[in-house]
Amino acid sequence: MVVLTGYSVPAPNAGSESHRPAARGWSAPNADKANTRHVRGPINSRNVGSLTVAWSTPVQVPAPPERWPGVYATTPVVVGDTMYTQDLDSNVYSIELRTGKVRWTTKFNSPINGPNGVNVVDGRVHAATTSHAFALDARTGRQLWSRKLIRSDVEGINMTPGVDRGTVYVSTGPGNADAFFGGGGAGVLWALDARTGATKWKFNTVPLDLWGHPEMNSGGGVWFPPTYDSQGNVFIAVGNPAPFVGTDEYPWASSRPGPNLYTNSVVKLDRRTGEVMWHNQVLPHDLYDWDLQNSPVLTKVRGREVLIASGKMGYIFQMDPRTGKTLWKTPVGRHNGHDDDNLYALNGETDKLPQMPFEVFPGVLGGVISPIAVDRDTIYASVNNYGATWVTQAPPAEMAAFTEGTGELVALDLATGRIKWSHPLPASPYGAASVTNDLVFTTTFDGTLHAVNTRTGRTAWQAKLPAHTNSAVAIHDRYVLTGSGWPQGPGERAEIVAYELDRKGR
């Protein structure tokens, strides 16, 4: 269903070069195709105090506190004078940037776990429901094509599509709003023609026999958009295997013996065929739902191209994009001695594994839970210091509890991985990291929007959102855009909020 209230024609998305920084706009899901979440613009530590609410627009989905994980959890994009975004019922919005007026809404009413979102290229809005990838006309919201990608009702799509050189990249994963990590759920990355939705190729992120027990095992899939080298070859980060930790019959994930390729891996794929060029599995035989889920970031250090990866295991990795070799890795956030448990289980050294009950940091919602940002010499990561207590082999109750936990915003030297500073956060930071000039922005679940000075690690500014949030931040010219997508009680409102710099920049 399309609700149309006016429109303007968006400018095409800028070219296909993967290293060109976004000039003054957030025109891609992670700001640019290199996934740096770094833009230039007028907002800086001297004038950030003049940000005020320009407008707020309600999210058009009922938002009871018990709805998991809320009703809005994405990063919007801006093309021309229009902001495009998607809620967790898969509905797509076209919003006038200056006023917040909704120009059109295309409704799908397909609940999805997220983090979903849109990618606007060449006048087409690319996104997905829990089962289908689709494209809309950016001017009117009219559907141009739709493709069903899931193979069964235990699979779903949770990511914002990637788009490069006329190809849309969308992955299924082992779960949806009704079922997660059910037996047989597998991740498949699809490469689709951007104009028609026709399949170019597909890549199984895990074997479809799921290591011998498809009735109980599952895993893989991609959660965030890929990045691309100068030839258009594709880098993806693949999610975890399941069950985790295991089952009573098959403890310590013995139902899925071996390293469980390509889970918890960065994989480089040939853009023409989908063939694997290299892979780097940073965590074989994962036990604790420690995804390597965030988009890989392609950047340069002293003229040398490098790839940065991160995930829920609480590590940042630098890799050589030509070979996949790890150049350095740095732990961030709280760890409490379980980082090698996966290797003990993989090698059958069960006597070295903990006795239940036991607590693990990072927990299933911990570590680097959302995408990082990278500027010229620094990596910024929002880290969730939230543990999980395992009483049995089954997932802990804390898996669904977002209301606990604290965090930190960590800055690392891009060249060496050395931690420069760590800024404590009072609640879990699910809002990724976004950088402009000398400021890094994030959100915390308690409904706070934070701006931190990139040089000192100190608070430069903060604002209270209309409700609790697990939404990320986009920075476009004079605007900071985010959402309060998870109301927790009376008076809280699910809204998309735009802050604008005072016209005098005071």
Short mmCIF file of C-alpha atoms in Angstrom, two decimals, residues 1-448:
data_model
loop_
_atom_site.label_atom_id
_atom_site.label_comp_id
_atom_site.label_asym_id
_atom_site.label_seq_id
_atom_site.Cartn_x
_atom_site.Cartn_y
_atom_site.Cartn_z
CA MET A 1 0.00 0.00 0.00
CA VAL A 2 1.37 3.43 -0.93
CA VAL A 3 0.22 6.60 0.84
CA LEU A 4 1.37 9.60 -1.25
CA THR A 5 1.37 13.16 0.06
CA GLY A 6 3.78 14.93 -2.29
CA TYR A 7 7.26 14.26 -3.65
CA SER A 8 10.44 15.59 -5.11
CA VAL A 9 12.86 13.87 -7.46
CA PRO A 10 15.97 12.63 -5.60
CA ALA A 11 19.44 12.97 -7.04
CA PRO A 12 21.15 9.71 -8.02
CA ASN A 13 23.48 8.09 -5.51
CA ALA A 14 27.07 9.11 -6.13
CA GLY A 15 29.28 6.73 -8.19
CA SER A 16 30.62 3.34 -7.23
CA GLU A 17 34.06 4.12 -5.85
CA SER A 18 34.36 2.42 -2.48
CA HIS A 19 36.84 4.82 -0.84
CA ARG A 20 35.36 8.20 -1.70
CA PRO A 21 34.07 9.76 1.55
CA ALA A 22 30.57 11.14 1.75
CA ALA A 23 31.00 14.89 1.23
CA ARG A 24 28.33 16.50 3.41
CA GLY A 25 25.64 13.89 3.37
CA TRP A 26 24.53 10.52 4.71
CA SER A 27 23.59 9.06 1.35
CA ALA A 28 24.23 5.37 2.17
CA PRO A 29 23.26 3.15 5.12
CA ASN A 30 26.72 3.54 6.71
CA ALA A 31 27.35 6.99 5.13
CA ASP A 32 29.38 5.64 2.20
CA LYS A 33 30.13 2.38 0.40
CA ALA A 34 33.25 1.85 2.49
CA ASN A 35 30.97 1.79 5.60
CA THR A 36 33.04 4.43 7.44
CA ARG A 37 30.04 6.21 9.03
CA HIS A 38 32.14 9.37 8.66
CA VAL A 39 30.94 12.55 6.95
CA ARG A 40 32.11 16.12 6.61
CA GLY A 41 29.82 19.02 7.49
CA PRO A 42 29.38 22.10 9.65
CA ILE A 43 28.68 20.40 13.01
CA ASN A 44 31.65 20.38 15.41
CA SER A 45 32.50 20.61 19.10
CA ARG A 46 32.34 24.42 19.06
CA ASN A 47 28.76 24.69 17.79
CA VAL A 48 27.17 21.34 18.73
CA GLY A 49 25.48 23.05 21.69
CA SER A 50 23.23 24.94 19.28
CA LEU A 51 21.56 21.75 18.00
CA THR A 52 17.82 21.89 18.63
CA VAL A 53 14.88 19.75 17.57
CA ALA A 54 13.82 20.80 14.07
CA TRP A 55 10.98 18.28 13.81
CA SER A 56 9.82 14.85 14.92
CA THR A 57 7.68 12.41 12.95
CA PRO A 58 5.74 9.54 14.54
CA VAL A 59 6.58 5.97 13.60
CA GLN A 60 3.34 4.54 12.24
CA VAL A 61 3.44 1.24 14.15
CA PRO A 62 1.88 0.41 17.54
CA ALA A 63 4.68 0.31 20.09
CA PRO A 64 3.84 -1.68 23.25
CA PRO A 65 6.88 -2.05 25.56
CA GLU A 66 6.82 -5.83 25.21
CA ARG A 67 7.30 -5.68 21.43
CA TRP A 68 10.83 -6.98 20.78
CA PRO A 69 12.96 -5.18 19.61
CA GLY A 70 10.74 -2.10 19.36
CA VAL A 71 9.32 -0.49 16.22
CA TYR A 72 12.25 1.45 14.74
CA ALA A 73 15.97 0.56 14.81
CA THR A 74 17.65 1.74 11.63
CA THR A 75 19.90 4.48 10.25
CA PRO A 76 18.06 6.76 7.79
CA VAL A 77 19.62 7.92 4.52
CA VAL A 78 19.30 11.29 2.78
CA VAL A 79 19.27 11.85 -0.98
CA GLY A 80 18.66 15.35 -2.26
CA ASP A 81 16.14 17.04 0.01
CA THR A 82 14.55 13.78 1.14
CA MET A 83 15.17 11.41 4.04
CA TYR A 84 14.27 7.75 3.48
CA THR A 85 13.89 5.18 6.24
CA GLN A 86 12.09 2.00 7.30
CA ASP A 87 10.36 0.86 10.49
CA LEU A 88 10.31 -2.65 11.99
CA ASP A 89 7.07 -3.51 10.21
CA SER A 90 9.09 -3.08 6.97
CA ASN A 91 7.15 0.09 6.05
CA VAL A 92 9.19 2.63 4.06
CA TYR A 93 8.97 6.41 4.56
CA SER A 94 9.91 9.32 2.34
CA ILE A 95 10.24 12.46 4.51
CA GLU A 96 11.04 16.04 3.57
CA LEU A 97 14.33 16.79 5.35
CA ARG A 98 13.62 20.44 6.08
CA THR A 99 10.14 20.04 7.64
CA GLY A 100 9.66 16.38 8.57
CA LYS A 101 6.58 16.17 6.34
CA VAL A 102 5.89 12.61 5.20
CA ARG A 103 5.72 12.65 1.40
CA TRP A 104 4.77 9.02 0.99
CA THR A 105 4.66 5.78 2.95
CA THR A 106 4.73 2.33 1.37
CA LYS A 107 3.28 -0.13 3.85
CA PHE A 108 4.15 -3.83 4.07
CA ASN A 109 3.10 -4.64 7.67
CA SER A 110 5.72 -7.39 7.81
CA PRO A 111 7.29 -7.52 11.30
CA ILE A 112 11.04 -7.83 11.20
CA ASN A 113 13.73 -7.94 13.88
CA GLY A 114 16.14 -5.57 12.16
CA PRO A 115 18.52 -3.87 11.92
CA ASN A 116 16.79 -3.17 8.62
CA GLY A 117 16.75 -0.04 6.49
CA VAL A 118 16.90 1.36 2.98
CA ASN A 119 19.55 1.99 0.34
CA VAL A 120 18.63 4.61 -2.28
CA VAL A 121 20.51 4.41 -5.59
CA ASP A 122 19.63 5.68 -9.08
CA GLY A 123 16.09 6.68 -8.10
CA ARG A 124 15.28 3.31 -6.52
CA VAL A 125 14.71 2.58 -2.83
CA HIS A 126 16.07 -0.89 -2.05
CA ALA A 127 14.92 -2.64 1.13
CA ALA A 128 13.38 -5.90 2.36
CA THR A 129 10.54 -7.40 4.32
CA THR A 130 11.12 -10.45 6.48
CA SER A 131 10.79 -12.64 3.36
CA HIS A 132 11.22 -10.50 0.21
CA ALA A 133 13.75 -8.07 -1.23
CA PHE A 134 12.13 -5.21 -3.16
CA ALA A 135 12.69 -1.92 -4.95
CA LEU A 136 10.46 1.17 -4.90
CA ASP A 137 10.36 4.25 -7.07
CA ALA A 138 12.05 6.89 -4.91
CA ARG A 139 9.75 9.62 -6.25
CA THR A 140 6.41 7.94 -5.63
CA GLY A 141 6.94 4.84 -3.46
CA ARG A 142 5.50 2.59 -6.18
CA GLN A 143 6.87 -0.95 -6.05
CA LEU A 144 9.10 -1.78 -9.01
CA TRP A 145 9.92 -5.41 -8.22
CA SER A 146 9.86 -7.93 -5.38
CA ARG A 147 11.68 -11.27 -4.88
CA LYS A 148 11.01 -13.90 -2.23
CA LEU A 149 14.36 -15.10 -0.84
CA ILE A 150 13.68 -17.20 2.27
CA ARG A 151 13.43 -20.98 1.89
CA SER A 152 11.27 -21.73 4.95
CA ASP A 153 9.38 -20.15 7.84
CA VAL A 154 12.43 -20.39 10.12
CA GLU A 155 14.40 -17.93 7.97
CA GLY A 156 14.14 -14.18 7.55
CA ILE A 157 15.83 -11.05 6.22
CA ASN A 158 17.08 -8.57 8.82
CA MET A 159 19.57 -6.39 6.96
CA THR A 160 19.73 -3.20 4.95
CA PRO A 161 20.67 -4.20 1.38
CA GLY A 162 24.02 -3.26 -0.09
CA VAL A 163 24.05 -1.77 -3.60
CA ASP A 164 27.03 -1.45 -5.94
CA ARG A 165 27.52 -1.38 -9.74
CA GLY A 166 23.93 -2.31 -10.50
CA THR A 167 23.79 -5.21 -8.03
CA VAL A 168 21.76 -5.45 -4.83
CA TYR A 169 23.17 -7.66 -2.07
CA VAL A 170 20.63 -9.09 0.39
CA SER A 171 21.08 -11.98 2.81
CA THR A 172 18.64 -14.28 4.51
CA GLY A 173 19.42 -15.49 8.02
CA PRO A 174 18.31 -18.15 10.48
CA GLY A 175 15.39 -16.29 12.01
CA ASN A 176 12.49 -13.87 11.86
CA ALA A 177 10.06 -12.14 14.22
CA ASP A 178 8.34 -15.45 15.04
CA ALA A 179 11.26 -17.87 15.27
CA PHE A 180 15.00 -17.55 15.72
CA PHE A 181 17.71 -20.18 15.27
CA GLY A 182 15.17 -22.89 14.55
CA GLY A 183 16.52 -26.08 13.02
CA GLY A 184 17.30 -25.74 9.31
CA GLY A 185 17.61 -21.95 9.18
CA ALA A 186 20.56 -20.93 6.99
CA GLY A 187 21.99 -17.72 5.66
CA VAL A 188 22.20 -17.19 1.90
CA LEU A 189 23.60 -14.02 0.32
CA TRP A 190 21.80 -13.10 -2.91
CA ALA A 191 23.20 -10.87 -5.66
CA LEU A 192 20.23 -9.38 -7.54
CA ASP A 193 19.95 -7.13 -10.57
CA ALA A 194 19.07 -3.68 -9.23
CA ARG A 195 16.68 -2.90 -12.12
CA THR A 196 14.74 -6.16 -12.24
CA GLY A 197 15.46 -8.21 -9.11
CA ALA A 198 16.73 -11.11 -11.24
CA THR A 199 19.29 -13.38 -9.57
CA LYS A 200 22.91 -12.93 -10.67
CA TRP A 201 24.34 -15.44 -8.16
CA LYS A 202 23.95 -16.57 -4.58
CA PHE A 203 26.39 -17.66 -1.90
CA ASN A 204 25.62 -20.06 0.95
CA THR A 205 27.19 -18.54 4.06
CA VAL A 206 26.88 -21.96 5.71
CA PRO A 207 26.42 -25.43 4.15
CA LEU A 208 22.76 -26.24 3.68
CA ASP A 209 23.22 -29.62 5.42
CA LEU A 210 24.20 -27.55 8.48
CA TRP A 211 27.09 -29.80 9.56
CA GLY A 212 25.01 -32.98 9.63
CA HIS A 213 22.06 -32.05 11.85
CA PRO A 214 19.74 -29.68 9.96
CA GLU A 215 16.86 -30.63 12.27
CA MET A 216 18.54 -28.69 15.11
CA ASN A 217 21.45 -26.68 13.70
CA SER A 218 21.29 -23.30 12.01
CA GLY A 219 23.43 -20.25 11.38
CA GLY A 220 25.16 -17.78 9.12
CA GLY A 221 23.63 -14.88 7.27
CA VAL A 222 24.65 -11.24 6.95
CA TRP A 223 23.25 -8.52 9.23
CA PHE A 224 24.69 -5.33 7.74
CA PRO A 225 25.65 -4.17 4.21
CA PRO A 226 28.86 -5.40 2.54
CA THR A 227 31.74 -3.23 1.41
CA TYR A 228 33.55 -3.38 -1.94
CA ASP A 229 37.08 -3.02 -3.28
CA SER A 230 38.00 -0.90 -6.31
CA GLN A 231 37.06 -3.79 -8.65
CA GLY A 232 33.68 -4.22 -6.97
CA ASN A 233 34.59 -7.46 -5.18
CA VAL A 234 32.46 -7.94 -2.08
CA PHE A 235 33.47 -8.19 1.60
CA ILE A 236 30.85 -9.62 3.96
CA ALA A 237 30.86 -10.41 7.69
CA VAL A 238 28.93 -13.58 8.56
CA GLY A 239 26.90 -14.27 11.72
CA ASN A 240 27.14 -17.08 14.27
CA PRO A 241 26.10 -20.76 14.27
CA ALA A 242 23.51 -22.37 16.56
CA PRO A 243 22.48 -23.94 18.84
CA PHE A 244 24.42 -22.09 21.51
CA VAL A 245 25.86 -23.25 23.82
CA GLY A 246 24.39 -26.60 22.73
CA THR A 247 21.69 -29.04 23.84
CA ASP A 248 21.45 -31.64 26.61
CA GLU A 249 21.99 -34.37 24.01
CA TYR A 250 24.76 -32.49 22.20
CA PRO A 251 26.53 -30.28 24.76
CA TRP A 252 29.03 -27.60 23.77
CA ALA A 253 27.69 -27.51 20.20
CA SER A 254 28.75 -31.08 19.46
CA SER A 255 25.79 -31.35 17.06
CA ARG A 256 27.80 -29.11 14.72
CA PRO A 257 31.38 -30.46 14.88
CA GLY A 258 34.26 -28.58 13.32
CA PRO A 259 34.85 -24.85 12.81
CA ASN A 260 31.41 -24.26 11.19
CA LEU A 261 32.51 -22.29 8.13
CA TYR A 262 31.75 -19.53 7.20
CA THR A 263 30.25 -18.38 10.48
CA ASN A 264 32.05 -15.59 12.35
CA SER A 265 34.15 -14.91 9.25
CA VAL A 266 35.00 -12.09 6.90
CA VAL A 267 34.63 -13.46 3.38
CA LYS A 268 35.77 -11.83 0.14
CA LEU A 269 33.66 -12.79 -2.89
CA ASP A 270 34.20 -12.29 -6.61
CA ARG A 271 31.57 -9.77 -7.70
CA ARG A 272 30.93 -11.57 -11.02
CA THR A 273 30.51 -15.13 -9.74
CA GLY A 274 30.16 -15.09 -5.95
CA GLU A 275 33.19 -17.40 -5.64
CA VAL A 276 35.23 -17.16 -2.44
CA MET A 277 38.50 -15.26 -2.93
CA TRP A 278 39.54 -15.63 0.72
CA HIS A 279 38.01 -16.03 4.16
CA ASN A 280 39.21 -15.26 7.67
CA GLN A 281 37.29 -17.04 10.42
CA VAL A 282 38.04 -15.11 13.60
CA LEU A 283 36.02 -17.39 15.89
CA PRO A 284 35.69 -21.07 14.84
CA HIS A 285 32.98 -23.15 16.52
CA ASP A 286 31.36 -20.21 18.32
CA LEU A 287 29.56 -21.12 21.55
CA TYR A 288 28.12 -17.86 22.87
CA ASP A 289 26.30 -16.10 19.97
CA TRP A 290 29.37 -13.93 19.37
CA ASP A 291 28.56 -12.77 15.84
CA LEU A 292 31.04 -11.01 13.59
CA GLN A 293 27.97 -9.12 12.45
CA ASN A 294 29.02 -5.53 11.69
CA SER A 295 29.78 -4.24 8.19
CA PRO A 296 33.48 -4.51 7.26
CA VAL A 297 35.05 -1.06 6.84
CA LEU A 298 37.51 -0.39 4.02
CA THR A 299 39.98 2.42 4.64
CA LYS A 300 43.66 3.33 4.38
CA VAL A 301 46.55 3.58 6.83
CA ARG A 302 49.61 5.49 5.57
CA GLY A 303 48.53 4.81 2.02
CA ARG A 304 47.92 1.09 2.57
CA GLU A 305 44.42 -0.29 2.20
CA VAL A 306 43.08 -2.13 5.27
CA LEU A 307 39.81 -3.75 6.30
CA ILE A 308 38.32 -3.34 9.80
CA ALA A 309 35.93 -5.91 11.28
CA SER A 310 34.10 -6.05 14.62
CA GLY A 311 31.41 -7.94 16.45
CA LYS A 312 29.78 -9.27 19.57
CA MET A 313 32.86 -11.23 20.68
CA GLY A 314 34.23 -7.84 21.79
CA TYR A 315 37.17 -7.55 19.40
CA ILE A 316 38.22 -5.14 16.67
CA PHE A 317 40.25 -6.69 13.83
CA GLN A 318 42.40 -5.15 11.11
CA MET A 319 42.91 -7.33 8.01
CA ASP A 320 44.71 -7.13 4.70
CA PRO A 321 41.92 -6.85 2.08
CA ARG A 322 44.09 -8.56 -0.55
CA THR A 323 44.91 -11.69 1.46
CA GLY A 324 42.59 -11.71 4.48
CA LYS A 325 45.53 -11.90 6.90
CA THR A 326 44.86 -10.45 10.36
CA LEU A 327 47.21 -7.50 10.94
CA TRP A 328 46.13 -6.80 14.52
CA LYS A 329 43.24 -7.47 16.89
CA THR A 330 42.27 -5.62 20.07
CA PRO A 331 39.79 -6.63 22.79
CA VAL A 332 37.37 -3.90 23.86
CA GLY A 333 34.91 -3.78 26.71
CA ARG A 334 34.60 -6.32 29.49
CA HIS A 335 35.92 -9.88 29.09
CA ASN A 336 36.06 -12.42 31.93
CA GLY A 337 38.17 -15.32 30.73
CA HIS A 338 36.00 -17.24 28.23
CA ASP A 339 37.54 -16.05 24.97
CA ASP A 340 39.08 -19.50 24.23
CA ASP A 341 36.14 -21.69 25.23
CA ASN A 342 35.24 -22.19 21.57
CA LEU A 343 38.68 -23.71 20.90
CA TYR A 344 38.40 -26.07 23.87
CA ALA A 345 35.03 -27.31 22.58
CA LEU A 346 36.34 -27.54 19.00
CA ASN A 347 39.28 -29.69 20.14
CA GLY A 348 37.27 -31.87 22.52
CA GLU A 349 38.98 -30.45 25.64
CA THR A 350 35.76 -30.42 27.65
CA ASP A 351 37.63 -30.58 30.97
CA LYS A 352 38.75 -26.98 30.33
CA LEU A 353 35.19 -25.70 29.84
CA PRO A 354 33.33 -23.98 32.71
CA GLN A 355 30.93 -25.69 35.07
CA MET A 356 27.37 -24.38 35.02
CA PRO A 357 26.08 -22.01 36.14
CA PHE A 358 28.59 -19.41 34.94
CA GLU A 359 28.57 -15.85 33.64
CA VAL A 360 30.15 -14.77 30.36
CA PHE A 361 31.28 -11.32 29.25
CA PRO A 362 30.52 -10.30 26.55
CA GLY A 363 27.00 -11.71 26.74
CA VAL A 364 24.70 -12.51 23.83
CA LEU A 365 23.84 -8.81 23.57
CA GLY A 366 27.30 -7.57 24.45
CA GLY A 367 30.55 -6.61 22.75
CA VAL A 368 30.59 -4.37 19.70
CA ILE A 369 26.86 -4.70 19.15
CA SER A 370 26.43 -2.18 16.31
CA PRO A 371 28.51 -0.71 13.45
CA ILE A 372 31.76 1.14 14.08
CA ALA A 373 32.94 4.43 12.59
CA VAL A 374 36.37 5.22 11.14
CA ASP A 375 37.93 8.59 10.37
CA ARG A 376 41.41 9.36 9.06
CA ASP A 377 43.33 7.86 11.98
CA THR A 378 40.86 6.48 14.55
CA ILE A 379 38.25 3.73 14.98
CA TYR A 380 35.21 4.43 17.19
CA ALA A 381 33.20 1.55 18.67
CA SER A 382 30.11 1.52 20.87
CA VAL A 383 30.68 -1.39 23.28
CA ASN A 384 27.99 -3.03 25.40
CA ASN A 385 29.23 -4.35 28.76
CA TYR A 386 26.39 -6.77 29.35
CA GLY A 387 26.95 -10.35 30.44
CA ALA A 388 24.96 -13.57 30.15
CA THR A 389 24.51 -16.24 32.83
CA TRP A 390 24.36 -19.78 31.47
CA VAL A 391 22.49 -22.20 33.73
CA THR A 392 21.89 -24.90 31.11
CA GLN A 393 23.04 -25.45 27.54
CA ALA A 394 19.98 -23.46 26.34
CA PRO A 395 20.18 -19.68 25.73
CA PRO A 396 19.87 -17.57 28.89
CA ALA A 397 16.86 -15.46 29.76
CA GLU A 398 18.96 -12.31 29.45
CA MET A 399 19.06 -12.81 25.70
CA ALA A 400 15.83 -10.82 25.36
CA ALA A 401 16.51 -8.20 28.07
CA PHE A 402 17.61 -4.88 26.62
CA THR A 403 16.97 -2.86 29.75
CA GLU A 404 20.12 -3.88 31.64
CA GLY A 405 23.77 -3.21 30.99
CA THR A 406 26.14 -0.29 30.67
CA GLY A 407 28.64 0.53 27.96
CA GLU A 408 31.50 2.59 26.69
CA LEU A 409 32.50 4.45 23.57
CA VAL A 410 36.04 3.38 22.69
CA ALA A 411 38.55 5.06 20.37
CA LEU A 412 41.37 2.96 18.85
CA ASP A 413 44.40 4.00 16.84
CA LEU A 414 43.72 2.92 13.27
CA ALA A 415 47.34 1.98 12.58
CA THR A 416 48.12 -0.02 15.71
CA GLY A 417 44.86 -0.96 17.41
CA ARG A 418 45.98 0.76 20.61
CA ILE A 419 43.11 2.15 22.70
CA LYS A 420 43.30 5.95 22.82
CA TRP A 421 40.45 6.57 25.25
CA SER A 422 37.26 5.05 26.60
CA HIS A 423 34.19 7.11 27.45
CA PRO A 424 31.78 5.43 29.94
CA LEU A 425 28.10 5.24 29.02
CA PRO A 426 25.31 4.76 31.59
CA ALA A 427 23.23 2.36 29.50
CA SER A 428 23.67 -0.10 26.64
CA PRO A 429 24.80 1.64 23.42
CA TYR A 430 22.86 0.02 20.59
CA GLY A 431 23.14 3.17 18.43
CA ALA A 432 26.39 2.45 16.53
CA ALA A 433 29.00 5.21 16.08
CA SER A 434 28.80 8.13 13.63
CA VAL A 435 31.52 10.76 13.10
CA THR A 436 31.75 14.28 11.76
CA ASN A 437 34.72 16.59 12.33
CA ASP A 438 35.78 16.26 15.99
CA LEU A 439 32.55 14.63 17.22
CA VAL A 440 31.41 11.02 17.47
CA PHE A 441 27.70 10.39 18.09
CA THR A 442 25.92 7.38 19.52
CA THR A 443 22.68 6.56 21.36
CA THR A 444 22.06 4.55 24.51
CA PHE A 445 19.00 2.49 25.35
CA ASP A 446 17.85 4.90 28.06
CA GLY A 447 16.92 7.33 25.26
CA THR A 448 19.99 9.55 25.27
#
